[in-house]
């Protein structure tokens, strides 16, 4: 590990440069298959009853849920509950009057319970993005998690039980799942053939990780026009027109134990000129994460290829270093470009 205080454009905060080998990484090979498994068992983009969420764990990789499929435990509807109660009432045993009254009250209460249909639609937008529209009338101002090819990030419905999110596709046959903690959920599919023209990398974490992707396009240095990061993200139009890459930040910090993701996309199939893009990850040392181990994941999808997932565990220095940044080199593969 070396300490650099003369990075171009660096602020007063120190940048601690960490080359490969100074942090632990491991390949994740299991959970990005959730898309394939879910497609095999789900026939249409309809409402999907979700399994109950697993108890939270400390480490991000161990918290990844099992693939969400139609085999999940179904939530009984009002009609099935009523049928069960009526069937029980036809037994030949003599019922006491108070039991009959209680039964009738139960039937009436179940019949009045609203049926909650959670739906999600997926519409393809520029730069291989997908607009997700979630509607959950029985989950007003409720948190949910979006799942796609191993990528996970938090969302929240509004006062009408609705949410709109722009998410990056990581597969041309894209399947998205919205899962609520209450056991409700929905899925939607979209065909995104334009993904074959883009390189895409994802950095995701849970809680107070304070991670950032930095992309240095065509030899750019900190603060220059080709430096794409959270404070200079560009937009999808730049990539759609082939002008350069853009960064998309995902995740709603209002929810409990939020999941965040940053996604960098470059139009490699329509690159304006040959060259390279240097990619790095920075982690800010904060009062919330100092003297602890933080975990994250990277996902890389190169022009529609299978997603490559790497788990990252980082030992954050002592709290005296709050305000400094760790620069993780060689975690993401640099992009080599040919003119489109």
Short mmCIF file of C-alpha atoms in Angstrom, two decimals:
data_model
loop_
_atom_site.label_atom_id
_atom_site.label_comp_id
_atom_site.label_asym_id
_atom_site.label_seq_id
_atom_site.Cartn_x
_atom_site.Cartn_y
_atom_site.Cartn_z
CA UNK A 1 0.00 0.00 0.00
CA UNK A 2 1.26 3.46 -0.83
CA UNK A 3 -0.06 6.91 -0.03
CA UNK A 4 -0.41 9.40 -2.85
CA UNK A 5 -1.01 13.07 -2.14
CA UNK A 6 -0.33 14.36 -5.64
CA UNK A 7 -3.07 12.77 -7.70
CA UNK A 8 -4.21 15.18 -10.42
CA UNK A 9 -7.15 17.18 -9.20
CA UNK A 10 -7.05 15.60 -5.74
CA UNK A 11 -8.54 17.62 -2.89
CA UNK A 12 -7.05 18.05 0.56
CA UNK A 13 -8.28 14.55 1.40
CA UNK A 14 -5.57 11.94 1.01
CA UNK A 15 -5.92 9.19 -1.59
CA UNK A 16 -4.56 5.88 -0.32
CA UNK A 17 -3.77 3.84 -3.43
CA UNK A 18 -4.24 0.10 -2.99
CA UNK A 19 -2.96 -2.11 -5.80
CA UNK A 20 -4.12 -5.63 -6.46
CA UNK A 21 -3.42 -8.05 -3.62
CA UNK A 22 -4.03 -5.63 -0.75
CA UNK A 23 -7.72 -6.47 -0.47
CA UNK A 24 -9.59 -9.77 -0.61
CA UNK A 25 -11.69 -10.69 -3.64
CA UNK A 26 -13.49 -13.88 -4.55
CA UNK A 27 -15.45 -14.97 -7.57
CA UNK A 28 -19.19 -15.29 -7.05
CA UNK A 29 -20.61 -17.97 -9.33
CA UNK A 30 -23.97 -18.95 -7.92
CA UNK A 31 -26.45 -16.16 -7.58
CA UNK A 32 -26.13 -14.53 -11.01
CA UNK A 33 -27.92 -17.61 -12.33
CA UNK A 34 -31.15 -16.42 -10.73
CA UNK A 35 -32.31 -14.99 -14.04
CA UNK A 36 -31.98 -18.33 -15.85
CA UNK A 37 -33.67 -20.26 -13.05
CA UNK A 38 -36.50 -17.78 -12.73
CA UNK A 39 -37.17 -17.75 -16.47
CA UNK A 40 -37.45 -21.52 -16.50
CA UNK A 41 -40.20 -21.51 -13.89
CA UNK A 42 -42.12 -18.31 -14.67
CA UNK A 43 -44.17 -18.13 -17.83
CA UNK A 44 -45.34 -14.52 -17.94
CA UNK A 45 -44.61 -11.10 -16.37
CA UNK A 46 -47.33 -11.26 -13.73
CA UNK A 47 -47.74 -10.78 -10.01
CA UNK A 48 -45.47 -13.09 -8.06
CA UNK A 49 -46.03 -14.05 -4.40
CA UNK A 50 -42.66 -13.80 -2.68
CA UNK A 51 -41.07 -15.95 0.04
CA UNK A 52 -40.52 -14.31 3.41
CA UNK A 53 -37.20 -12.43 3.57
CA UNK A 54 -34.32 -14.30 5.24
CA UNK A 55 -32.87 -12.89 8.49
CA UNK A 56 -30.23 -10.25 7.81
CA UNK A 57 -26.58 -11.29 8.05
CA UNK A 58 -23.52 -9.11 8.37
CA UNK A 59 -21.73 -10.15 5.18
CA UNK A 60 -23.20 -9.10 1.84
CA UNK A 61 -22.54 -12.35 -0.05
CA UNK A 62 -24.30 -14.45 2.61
CA UNK A 63 -27.34 -12.20 2.48
CA UNK A 64 -28.13 -12.90 -1.14
CA UNK A 65 -31.54 -14.57 -1.31
CA UNK A 66 -32.24 -17.78 -3.13
CA UNK A 67 -33.54 -17.39 -6.70
CA UNK A 68 -37.09 -16.07 -6.61
CA UNK A 69 -39.41 -18.37 -8.56
CA UNK A 70 -43.07 -19.22 -8.86
CA UNK A 71 -42.49 -22.02 -6.35
CA UNK A 72 -42.55 -19.36 -3.61
CA UNK A 73 -45.15 -19.77 -0.89
CA UNK A 74 -48.43 -18.30 -2.11
CA UNK A 75 -50.36 -15.71 -0.13
CA UNK A 76 -53.97 -16.95 0.39
CA UNK A 77 -56.63 -14.84 -1.29
CA UNK A 78 -59.83 -13.74 0.38
CA UNK A 79 -61.81 -16.23 -1.74
CA UNK A 80 -59.75 -19.26 -0.69
CA UNK A 81 -59.90 -18.21 2.95
CA UNK A 82 -63.68 -17.90 2.78
CA UNK A 83 -64.00 -21.30 1.07
CA UNK A 84 -61.92 -22.90 3.82
CA UNK A 85 -64.08 -21.37 6.52
CA UNK A 86 -67.36 -22.39 4.83
CA UNK A 87 -66.13 -25.95 4.32
CA UNK A 88 -65.26 -26.21 7.99
CA UNK A 89 -68.73 -24.98 8.91
CA UNK A 90 -70.44 -27.89 7.10
CA UNK A 91 -69.14 -30.56 9.48
CA UNK A 92 -71.91 -32.65 11.01
CA UNK A 93 -70.99 -31.64 14.56
CA UNK A 94 -73.49 -29.48 16.44
CA UNK A 95 -72.03 -26.00 16.78
CA UNK A 96 -72.66 -23.77 19.73
CA UNK A 97 -74.44 -20.54 18.93
CA UNK A 98 -71.51 -18.36 19.93
CA UNK A 99 -69.18 -20.34 17.64
CA UNK A 100 -71.52 -19.84 14.69
CA UNK A 101 -71.66 -16.11 15.34
CA UNK A 102 -67.89 -15.90 15.59
CA UNK A 103 -67.54 -17.84 12.33
CA UNK A 104 -69.90 -15.52 10.50
CA UNK A 105 -67.96 -12.51 11.75
CA UNK A 106 -64.68 -14.07 10.54
CA UNK A 107 -66.13 -14.72 7.07
CA UNK A 108 -67.34 -11.13 6.84
CA UNK A 109 -63.95 -9.77 7.95
CA UNK A 110 -62.01 -11.87 5.42
CA UNK A 111 -64.39 -10.85 2.63
CA UNK A 112 -63.70 -7.20 3.37
CA UNK A 113 -59.90 -7.57 3.25
CA UNK A 114 -58.48 -5.88 0.15
CA UNK A 115 -56.73 -8.07 -2.40
CA UNK A 116 -53.22 -6.69 -3.07
CA UNK A 117 -52.09 -7.13 -6.67
CA UNK A 118 -48.47 -6.06 -7.08
CA UNK A 119 -47.53 -5.43 -10.70
CA UNK A 120 -44.41 -4.31 -12.53
CA UNK A 121 -43.89 -3.35 -16.16
CA UNK A 122 -40.59 -2.96 -18.04
CA UNK A 123 -40.12 -0.60 -21.00
CA UNK A 124 -36.83 -0.38 -22.91
CA UNK A 125 -35.19 3.05 -23.09
CA UNK A 126 -31.99 4.51 -24.59
CA UNK A 127 -28.55 3.08 -23.80
CA UNK A 128 -29.92 -0.37 -22.87
CA UNK A 129 -31.81 1.00 -19.88
CA UNK A 130 -35.19 -0.32 -18.76
CA UNK A 131 -37.89 1.80 -17.15
CA UNK A 132 -39.49 -0.21 -14.34
CA UNK A 133 -42.94 0.83 -13.11
CA UNK A 134 -44.04 -0.81 -9.85
CA UNK A 135 -47.60 -0.57 -8.52
CA UNK A 136 -48.45 -1.97 -5.08
CA UNK A 137 -51.68 -0.43 -3.73
CA UNK A 138 -51.38 -2.42 -0.48
CA UNK A 139 -47.72 -1.42 0.04
CA UNK A 140 -47.81 2.36 0.36
CA UNK A 141 -44.45 3.98 1.21
CA UNK A 142 -42.95 0.50 1.53
CA UNK A 143 -39.40 -0.65 0.77
CA UNK A 144 -38.63 -3.26 -1.88
CA UNK A 145 -35.55 -4.71 -3.55
CA UNK A 146 -34.98 -4.95 -7.30
CA UNK A 147 -33.17 -8.12 -8.43
CA UNK A 148 -31.58 -8.56 -11.86
CA UNK A 149 -28.73 -10.92 -12.82
CA UNK A 150 -27.22 -10.69 -9.33
CA UNK A 151 -27.60 -6.92 -9.14
CA UNK A 152 -29.68 -5.73 -6.16
CA UNK A 153 -30.72 -2.26 -5.05
CA UNK A 154 -33.40 -0.72 -2.83
CA UNK A 155 -36.52 1.14 -3.86
CA UNK A 156 -39.56 2.60 -2.13
CA UNK A 157 -43.14 3.17 -3.22
CA UNK A 158 -44.79 6.58 -2.87
CA UNK A 159 -48.01 7.55 -1.10
CA UNK A 160 -49.98 5.87 -3.90
CA UNK A 161 -47.98 2.63 -3.76
CA UNK A 162 -46.12 3.42 -7.01
CA UNK A 163 -42.45 3.68 -8.00
CA UNK A 164 -40.60 4.35 -11.27
CA UNK A 165 -36.95 3.34 -11.66
CA UNK A 166 -34.51 3.39 -14.58
CA UNK A 167 -32.39 0.26 -14.32
CA UNK A 168 -29.54 -1.02 -16.52
CA UNK A 169 -30.07 -4.29 -18.38
CA UNK A 170 -27.30 -6.86 -17.85
CA UNK A 171 -28.82 -9.46 -20.18
CA UNK A 172 -30.48 -9.05 -23.56
CA UNK A 173 -33.33 -11.23 -22.25
CA UNK A 174 -33.76 -9.15 -19.10
CA UNK A 175 -35.83 -10.36 -16.16
CA UNK A 176 -36.43 -7.99 -13.24
CA UNK A 177 -37.98 -8.91 -9.88
CA UNK A 178 -39.35 -6.49 -7.26
CA UNK A 179 -39.53 -8.14 -3.82
CA UNK A 180 -41.23 -6.60 -0.78
CA UNK A 181 -40.41 -7.61 2.79
CA UNK A 182 -44.08 -8.44 3.43
CA UNK A 183 -43.85 -11.41 1.05
CA UNK A 184 -45.30 -9.64 -1.98
CA UNK A 185 -43.59 -9.13 -5.30
CA UNK A 186 -43.82 -9.00 -9.07
CA UNK A 187 -41.65 -9.58 -12.10
CA UNK A 188 -41.30 -8.13 -15.58
CA UNK A 189 -39.35 -9.06 -18.69
CA UNK A 190 -37.84 -7.01 -21.49
CA UNK A 191 -35.89 -7.76 -24.64
CA UNK A 192 -32.82 -5.48 -24.85
CA UNK A 193 -30.82 -6.36 -27.99
CA UNK A 194 -29.05 -2.96 -27.85
CA UNK A 195 -27.02 -4.25 -24.88
CA UNK A 196 -24.65 -5.85 -27.43
CA UNK A 197 -23.30 -2.34 -28.15
CA UNK A 198 -22.42 -1.49 -24.54
CA UNK A 199 -19.88 -2.39 -21.88
CA UNK A 200 -21.33 -2.16 -18.40
CA UNK A 201 -19.83 -2.45 -14.89
CA UNK A 202 -21.72 -2.43 -11.59
CA UNK A 203 -20.47 -1.71 -8.07
CA UNK A 204 -22.95 -2.62 -5.34
CA UNK A 205 -22.94 -2.65 -1.54
CA UNK A 206 -25.20 -2.53 1.48
CA UNK A 207 -25.32 0.21 4.12
CA UNK A 208 -22.50 2.66 4.83
CA UNK A 209 -19.94 1.46 2.29
CA UNK A 210 -19.43 4.88 0.67
CA UNK A 211 -18.07 3.37 -2.57
CA UNK A 212 -17.63 5.10 -5.93
CA UNK A 213 -16.76 4.08 -9.50
CA UNK A 214 -14.32 6.35 -11.34
CA UNK A 215 -13.89 6.07 -15.11
CA UNK A 216 -11.01 7.88 -16.84
CA UNK A 217 -11.89 7.96 -20.53
CA UNK A 218 -9.10 8.27 -23.11
CA UNK A 219 -6.39 9.22 -20.62
CA UNK A 220 -8.41 11.81 -18.68
CA UNK A 221 -7.29 12.73 -15.16
CA UNK A 222 -9.26 13.84 -12.10
CA UNK A 223 -11.60 16.72 -12.84
CA UNK A 224 -11.20 16.66 -16.62
CA UNK A 225 -14.08 16.22 -19.08
CA UNK A 226 -13.38 12.50 -19.50
CA UNK A 227 -13.50 11.78 -15.76
CA UNK A 228 -16.92 10.19 -15.16
CA UNK A 229 -18.03 9.63 -11.56
CA UNK A 230 -20.82 10.41 -9.09
CA UNK A 231 -20.35 14.20 -9.23
CA UNK A 232 -19.90 14.20 -13.03
CA UNK A 233 -22.15 11.35 -14.22
CA UNK A 234 -23.22 12.52 -17.69
CA UNK A 235 -26.47 10.91 -18.88
CA UNK A 236 -27.82 8.08 -21.03
CA UNK A 237 -28.05 10.37 -24.07
CA UNK A 238 -24.25 10.61 -24.15
CA UNK A 239 -23.92 6.85 -24.48
CA UNK A 240 -26.87 6.48 -26.86
CA UNK A 241 -25.24 8.98 -29.24
CA UNK A 242 -21.81 7.36 -28.87
CA UNK A 243 -20.26 10.44 -27.27
CA UNK A 244 -19.00 8.70 -24.12
CA UNK A 245 -19.98 6.80 -21.02
CA UNK A 246 -22.29 7.69 -18.15
CA UNK A 247 -22.83 6.72 -14.52
CA UNK A 248 -26.16 5.72 -12.99
CA UNK A 249 -26.65 5.70 -9.19
CA UNK A 250 -29.29 3.31 -7.82
CA UNK A 251 -30.76 2.71 -4.36
CA UNK A 252 -33.05 4.57 -1.96
CA UNK A 253 -31.33 5.64 1.26
CA UNK A 254 -34.64 6.17 3.09
CA UNK A 255 -35.21 2.44 3.58
CA UNK A 256 -33.80 0.37 6.43
CA UNK A 257 -30.49 -1.34 5.56
CA UNK A 258 -30.49 0.08 2.02
CA UNK A 259 -28.71 -1.51 -0.92
CA UNK A 260 -26.91 0.79 -3.34
CA UNK A 261 -25.37 0.35 -6.78
CA UNK A 262 -23.41 2.49 -9.20
CA UNK A 263 -23.38 1.47 -12.87
CA UNK A 264 -20.95 2.75 -15.50
CA UNK A 265 -21.92 2.22 -19.14
CA UNK A 266 -19.83 2.88 -22.24
CA UNK A 267 -20.97 2.54 -25.90
CA UNK A 268 -18.13 0.24 -26.96
CA UNK A 269 -19.93 -0.80 -30.12
CA UNK A 270 -20.05 2.82 -31.24
CA UNK A 271 -16.90 4.25 -29.67
CA UNK A 272 -15.99 7.70 -31.00
CA UNK A 273 -12.30 6.73 -31.29
CA UNK A 274 -9.92 3.93 -30.35
CA UNK A 275 -8.33 4.09 -26.94
CA UNK A 276 -8.84 2.88 -23.39
CA UNK A 277 -10.82 3.60 -20.25
CA UNK A 278 -9.20 3.19 -16.84
CA UNK A 279 -11.65 2.02 -14.18
CA UNK A 280 -11.11 2.18 -10.43
CA UNK A 281 -13.13 1.98 -7.23
CA UNK A 282 -12.81 4.47 -4.38
CA UNK A 283 -14.07 3.99 -0.83
CA UNK A 284 -14.37 6.93 1.53
CA UNK A 285 -13.30 6.36 5.13
CA UNK A 286 -16.19 7.57 7.28
CA UNK A 287 -17.12 7.51 10.95
CA UNK A 288 -19.63 4.78 10.10
CA UNK A 289 -17.16 2.38 8.46
CA UNK A 290 -13.74 3.12 9.96
CA UNK A 291 -11.97 0.26 11.77
CA UNK A 292 -14.34 -2.27 10.22
CA UNK A 293 -14.61 -4.60 7.27
CA UNK A 294 -16.90 -3.49 4.48
CA UNK A 295 -18.10 -5.68 1.65
CA UNK A 296 -19.16 -4.99 -1.89
CA UNK A 297 -19.48 -6.71 -5.24
CA UNK A 298 -18.61 -5.86 -8.80
CA UNK A 299 -20.51 -7.14 -11.83
CA UNK A 300 -19.17 -6.80 -15.36
CA UNK A 301 -21.20 -7.39 -18.53
CA UNK A 302 -19.22 -6.82 -21.72
CA UNK A 303 -21.49 -6.23 -24.70
CA UNK A 304 -24.10 -8.78 -23.65
CA UNK A 305 -21.72 -11.50 -22.43
CA UNK A 306 -22.39 -13.47 -19.24
CA UNK A 307 -22.12 -11.42 -16.06
CA UNK A 308 -18.84 -11.78 -14.17
CA UNK A 309 -19.21 -11.25 -10.42
CA UNK A 310 -16.44 -10.57 -7.88
CA UNK A 311 -16.93 -10.25 -4.11
CA UNK A 312 -14.82 -7.64 -2.30
CA UNK A 313 -13.93 -7.48 1.39
CA UNK A 314 -12.04 -4.38 2.46
CA UNK A 315 -10.42 -3.66 5.85
CA UNK A 316 -11.00 0.05 6.50
CA UNK A 317 -8.22 1.89 8.39
CA UNK A 318 -8.51 3.46 11.84
CA UNK A 319 -10.90 6.35 12.47
CA UNK A 320 -8.02 8.85 12.48
CA UNK A 321 -8.19 8.53 8.69
CA UNK A 322 -11.83 9.67 8.38
CA UNK A 323 -12.15 11.82 5.28
CA UNK A 324 -9.46 9.96 3.31
CA UNK A 325 -10.23 7.73 0.34
CA UNK A 326 -9.01 4.25 -0.52
CA UNK A 327 -8.36 3.87 -4.25
CA UNK A 328 -8.72 0.23 -5.31
CA UNK A 329 -6.74 -0.44 -8.46
CA UNK A 330 -7.12 -3.52 -10.70
CA UNK A 331 -10.50 -4.44 -9.22
CA UNK A 332 -12.32 -3.59 -12.44
CA UNK A 333 -10.88 -4.51 -15.82
CA UNK A 334 -9.95 -1.50 -17.95
CA UNK A 335 -11.75 -1.18 -21.29
CA UNK A 336 -9.84 -1.27 -24.58
CA UNK A 337 -11.80 0.35 -27.39
CA UNK A 338 -11.84 0.32 -31.15
CA UNK A 339 -13.58 3.04 -33.12
CA UNK A 340 -17.20 2.12 -33.86
#
